[in-house]
Coordinates of C-alpha atoms in Angstrom, one line a residue:
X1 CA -68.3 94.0 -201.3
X2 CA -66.7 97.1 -199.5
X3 CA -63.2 97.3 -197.3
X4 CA -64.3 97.0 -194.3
X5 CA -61.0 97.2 -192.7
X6 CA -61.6 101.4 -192.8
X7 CA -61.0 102.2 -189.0
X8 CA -64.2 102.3 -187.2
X9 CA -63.4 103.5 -184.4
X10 CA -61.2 105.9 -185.2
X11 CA -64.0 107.3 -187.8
X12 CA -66.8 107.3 -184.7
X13 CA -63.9 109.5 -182.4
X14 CA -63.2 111.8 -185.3
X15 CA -67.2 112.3 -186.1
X16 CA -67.8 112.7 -182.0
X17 CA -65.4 115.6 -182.0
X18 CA -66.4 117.2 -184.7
X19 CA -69.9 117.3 -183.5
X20 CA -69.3 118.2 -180.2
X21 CA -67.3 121.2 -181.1
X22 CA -70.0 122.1 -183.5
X23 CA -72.8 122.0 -180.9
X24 CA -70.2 124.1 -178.6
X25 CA -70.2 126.6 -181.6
X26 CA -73.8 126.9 -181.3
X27 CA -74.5 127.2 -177.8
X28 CA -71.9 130.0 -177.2
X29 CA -73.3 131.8 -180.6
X30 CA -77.1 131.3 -179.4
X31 CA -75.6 132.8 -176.2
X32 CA -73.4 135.1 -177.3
X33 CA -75.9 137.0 -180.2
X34 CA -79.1 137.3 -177.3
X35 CA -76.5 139.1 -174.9
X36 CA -76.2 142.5 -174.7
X37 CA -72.2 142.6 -173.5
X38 CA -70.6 142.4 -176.9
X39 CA -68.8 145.9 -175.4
X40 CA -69.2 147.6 -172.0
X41 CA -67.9 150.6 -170.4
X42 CA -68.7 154.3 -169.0
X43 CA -70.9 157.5 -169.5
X44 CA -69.7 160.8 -168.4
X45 CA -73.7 162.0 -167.5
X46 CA -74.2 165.6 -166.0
X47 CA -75.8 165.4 -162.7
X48 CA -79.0 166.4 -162.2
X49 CA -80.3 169.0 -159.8
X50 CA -81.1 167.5 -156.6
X51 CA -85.1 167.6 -155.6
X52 CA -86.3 167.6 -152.2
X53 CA -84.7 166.1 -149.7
X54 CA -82.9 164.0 -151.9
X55 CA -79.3 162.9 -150.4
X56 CA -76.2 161.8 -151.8
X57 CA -73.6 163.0 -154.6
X58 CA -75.0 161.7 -157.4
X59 CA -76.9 165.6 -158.0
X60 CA -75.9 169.2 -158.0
X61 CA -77.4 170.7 -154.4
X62 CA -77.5 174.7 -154.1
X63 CA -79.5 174.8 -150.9
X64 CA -76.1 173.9 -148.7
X65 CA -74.9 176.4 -145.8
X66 CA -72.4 177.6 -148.6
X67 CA -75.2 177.8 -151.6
X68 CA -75.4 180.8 -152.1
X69 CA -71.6 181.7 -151.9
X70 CA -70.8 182.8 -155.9
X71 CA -67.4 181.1 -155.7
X72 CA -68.8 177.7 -154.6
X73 CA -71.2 177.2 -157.8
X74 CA -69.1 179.0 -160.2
X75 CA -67.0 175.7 -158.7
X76 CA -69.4 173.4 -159.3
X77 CA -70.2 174.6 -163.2
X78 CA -66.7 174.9 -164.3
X79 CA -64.8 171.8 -163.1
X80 CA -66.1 168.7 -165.0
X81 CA -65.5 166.4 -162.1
X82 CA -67.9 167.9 -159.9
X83 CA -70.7 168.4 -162.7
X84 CA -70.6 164.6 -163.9
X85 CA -71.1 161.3 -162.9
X86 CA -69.9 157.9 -164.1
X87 CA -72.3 155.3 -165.3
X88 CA -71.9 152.1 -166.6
X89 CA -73.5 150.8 -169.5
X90 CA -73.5 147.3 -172.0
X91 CA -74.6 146.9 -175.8
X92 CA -75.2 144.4 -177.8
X93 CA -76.6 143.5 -181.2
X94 CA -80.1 144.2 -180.4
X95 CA -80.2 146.8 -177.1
X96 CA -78.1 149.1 -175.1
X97 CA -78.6 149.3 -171.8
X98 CA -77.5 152.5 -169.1
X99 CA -77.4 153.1 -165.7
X100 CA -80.3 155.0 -164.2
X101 CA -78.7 158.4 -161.5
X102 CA -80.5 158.0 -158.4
X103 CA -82.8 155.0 -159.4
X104 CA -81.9 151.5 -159.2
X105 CA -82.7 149.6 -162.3
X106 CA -81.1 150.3 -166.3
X107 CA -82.7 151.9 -169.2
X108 CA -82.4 150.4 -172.2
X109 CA -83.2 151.2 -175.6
X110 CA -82.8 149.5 -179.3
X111 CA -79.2 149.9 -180.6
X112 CA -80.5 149.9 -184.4
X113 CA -82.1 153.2 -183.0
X114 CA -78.6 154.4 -182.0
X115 CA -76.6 153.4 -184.8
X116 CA -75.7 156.7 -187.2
X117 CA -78.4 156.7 -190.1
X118 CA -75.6 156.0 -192.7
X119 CA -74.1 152.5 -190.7
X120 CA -77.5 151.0 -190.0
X121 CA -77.6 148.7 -193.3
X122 CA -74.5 147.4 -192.5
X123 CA -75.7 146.5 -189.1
X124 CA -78.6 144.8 -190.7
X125 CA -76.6 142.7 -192.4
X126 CA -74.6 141.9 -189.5
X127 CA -77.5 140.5 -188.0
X128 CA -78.8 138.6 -190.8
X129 CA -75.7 136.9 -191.2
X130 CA -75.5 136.5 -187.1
X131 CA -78.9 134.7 -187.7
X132 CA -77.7 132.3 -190.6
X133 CA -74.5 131.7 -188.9
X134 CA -76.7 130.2 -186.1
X135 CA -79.0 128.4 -188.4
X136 CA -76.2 126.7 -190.6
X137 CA -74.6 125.4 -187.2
X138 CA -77.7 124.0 -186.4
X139 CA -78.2 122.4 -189.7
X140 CA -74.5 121.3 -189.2
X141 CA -75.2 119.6 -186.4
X142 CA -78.4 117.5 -187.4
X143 CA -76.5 116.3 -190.1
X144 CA -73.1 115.4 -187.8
X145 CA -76.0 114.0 -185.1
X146 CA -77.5 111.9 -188.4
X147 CA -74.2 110.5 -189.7
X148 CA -73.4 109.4 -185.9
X149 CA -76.5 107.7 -185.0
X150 CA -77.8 106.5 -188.1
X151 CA -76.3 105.9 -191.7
X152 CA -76.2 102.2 -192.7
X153 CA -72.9 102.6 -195.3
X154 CA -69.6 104.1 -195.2
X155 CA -71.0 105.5 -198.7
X156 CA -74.3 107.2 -197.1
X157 CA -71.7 108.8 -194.1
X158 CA -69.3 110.2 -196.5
X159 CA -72.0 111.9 -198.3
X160 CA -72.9 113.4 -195.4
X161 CA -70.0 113.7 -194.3
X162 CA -69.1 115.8 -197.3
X163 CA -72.4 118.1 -197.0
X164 CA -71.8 118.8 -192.9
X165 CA -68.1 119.9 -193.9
X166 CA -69.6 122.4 -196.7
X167 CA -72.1 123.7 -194.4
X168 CA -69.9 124.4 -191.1
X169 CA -67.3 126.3 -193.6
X170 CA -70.2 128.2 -194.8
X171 CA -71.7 129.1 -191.2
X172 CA -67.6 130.1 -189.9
X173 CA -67.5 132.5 -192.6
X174 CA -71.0 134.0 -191.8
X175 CA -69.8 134.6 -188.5
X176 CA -66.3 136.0 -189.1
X177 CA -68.4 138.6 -191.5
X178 CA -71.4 139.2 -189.1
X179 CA -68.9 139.7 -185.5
X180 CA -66.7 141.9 -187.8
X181 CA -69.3 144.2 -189.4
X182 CA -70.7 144.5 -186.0
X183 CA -67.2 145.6 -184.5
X184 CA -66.9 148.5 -187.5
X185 CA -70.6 149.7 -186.5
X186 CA -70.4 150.2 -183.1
X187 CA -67.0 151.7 -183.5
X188 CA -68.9 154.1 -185.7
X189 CA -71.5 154.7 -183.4
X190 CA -69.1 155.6 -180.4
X191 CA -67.8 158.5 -182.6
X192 CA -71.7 159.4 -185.0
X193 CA -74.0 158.5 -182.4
X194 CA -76.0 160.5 -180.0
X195 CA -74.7 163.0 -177.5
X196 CA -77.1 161.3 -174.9
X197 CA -75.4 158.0 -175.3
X198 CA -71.5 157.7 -176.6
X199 CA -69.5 156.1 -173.9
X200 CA -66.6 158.0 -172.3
X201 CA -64.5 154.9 -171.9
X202 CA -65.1 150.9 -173.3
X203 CA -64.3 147.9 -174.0
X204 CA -65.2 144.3 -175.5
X205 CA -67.5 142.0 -172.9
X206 CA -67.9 138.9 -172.1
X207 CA -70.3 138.2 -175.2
X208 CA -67.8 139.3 -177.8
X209 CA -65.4 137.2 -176.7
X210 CA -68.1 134.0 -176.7
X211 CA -69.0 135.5 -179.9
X212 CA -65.5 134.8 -181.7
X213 CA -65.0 131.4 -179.5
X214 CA -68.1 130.2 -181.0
X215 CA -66.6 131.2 -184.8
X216 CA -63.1 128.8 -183.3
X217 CA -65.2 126.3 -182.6
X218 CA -66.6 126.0 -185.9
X219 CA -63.8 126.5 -187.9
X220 CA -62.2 123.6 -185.8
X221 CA -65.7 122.0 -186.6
X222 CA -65.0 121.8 -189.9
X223 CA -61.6 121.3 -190.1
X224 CA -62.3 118.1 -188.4
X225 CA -65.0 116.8 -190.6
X226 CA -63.0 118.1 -193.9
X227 CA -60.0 115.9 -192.0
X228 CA -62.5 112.8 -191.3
X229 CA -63.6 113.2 -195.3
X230 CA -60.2 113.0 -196.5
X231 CA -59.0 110.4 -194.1
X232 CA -62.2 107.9 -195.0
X233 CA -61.2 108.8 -198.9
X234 CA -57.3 108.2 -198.6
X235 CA -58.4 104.7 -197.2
X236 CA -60.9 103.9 -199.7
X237 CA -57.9 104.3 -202.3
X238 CA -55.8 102.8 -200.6
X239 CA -58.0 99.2 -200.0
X240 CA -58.8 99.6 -203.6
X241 CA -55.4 99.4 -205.1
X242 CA -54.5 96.5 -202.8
X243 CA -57.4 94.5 -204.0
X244 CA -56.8 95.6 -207.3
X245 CA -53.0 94.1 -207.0
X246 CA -54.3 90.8 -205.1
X247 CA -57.2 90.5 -208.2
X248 CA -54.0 90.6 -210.8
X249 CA -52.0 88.1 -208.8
X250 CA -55.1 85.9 -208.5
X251 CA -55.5 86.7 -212.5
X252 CA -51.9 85.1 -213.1
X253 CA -51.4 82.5 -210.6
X254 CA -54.9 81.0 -210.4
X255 CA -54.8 77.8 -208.3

């Protein structure tokens, strides 16, 4: 017959956490990875020439009272702030995306296409381990969902148990790899890539720092579950060596 004086309750509380930070992990890395803010910032764009009657100071006009005056537009081509405009723009994994001069709206293009032809495999792999670092959370969290709702023995849960711990390791590592291969690669493509799109200034968004929450999450995942496993196994011992000193009590002092 098994112990059964193993702490339910406190084995239910411990499993709950875990698989609620687990299914935190993977909504902010679902969230995080189809988001295009993993780093934001400015373009330094030349302004165009203005056409028509088009208004504003967001293009180069020469038909002003003081056009043609040779001192006024040798002003406007040699000082940089006069000649450029700031834009913002965002990237992520899969697209970047720019602000359009004079049109409302963005423009936004593939940011494999971007990335410097030498840095691209390494980009690849970030995304396939971004992709399995999703998929092992998920499988991580079926099995935490399965050993809360439905195993029959403390044997069956600590099996699973053991398999949901080995998993959520697996899927933190992934995602310390994938966000950190991503990091070097768009580093490399603000100083390789094309003229048309390196950034003048930037920073991390809103996604990256989801992005690496998600990867705490998980690690705290499975630090929970590894702690649960070891917990459930210290207790097992324990329960056994008491039975196995009452058995050898009962063994020399039968009644």
């Amino acid at each position: 017959e098994m112990p059964a004086s193993i702490p339910e309750a406190d084995s239910r509380h411990r499993a709950s956490a875990a698989f609620s930070l687990s299914f935190l992990s993977l909504v902010f890395s679902i969230t995080a990875s189809s988001s295009s803010y993993w780093c934001e910032g400015t373009r330094k764009v030349a302004k165009p020439f203005c056409k028509g009657d088009t208004k504003g100071d967001l293009c180069i006009r020469f038909n002003s009272p003081e056009g043609n005056n040779s001192q006024a537009v040798q002003y406007i081509w040699e000082t940089g702030d006069d000649k450029f405009v700031e834009t913002k723009f965002h990237a992520g994994i899969w697209y970047s995306c720019e602000e359009m001069i004079n049109e409302d709206g963005e423009k936004c293009r593939s940011f494999i296409s971007l990335t410097p032809a030498s840095d691209r495999g390494v980009l690849w792999l970030s995304i396939v381990a971004e992709l399995l670092y999703v998929v092992l959370l998920l499988i991580g969290n079926i099995l935490m969902s399965v050993e809360i709702c439905y195993y029959s023995s403390v044997i069956d849960g600590l099996k699973i148990n053991a398999f949901s711990a080995v998993v959520t390791v697996l899927a933190g590592l992934l995602g310390m790899v994938a966000h950190m291969m991503y990091t070097t690669v768009f580093q490399m493509t603000v100083n390789l890539g094309p003229e048309d799109w390196r950034p003048h200034t930037w920073d991390y968004g809103w996604s990256y720092g989801l992005a690496w929450t998600s990867f705490a999450c998980c690690m705290a995942a499975a630090v929970t579950t590894i702690n649960k496993y070891t917990k459930t196994i210290l207790e097992f011992k324990h329960k056994r060596r008491k039975l196995e000193r009452s058995f050898r009590i009962q063994y020399k002092f039968p009644e």
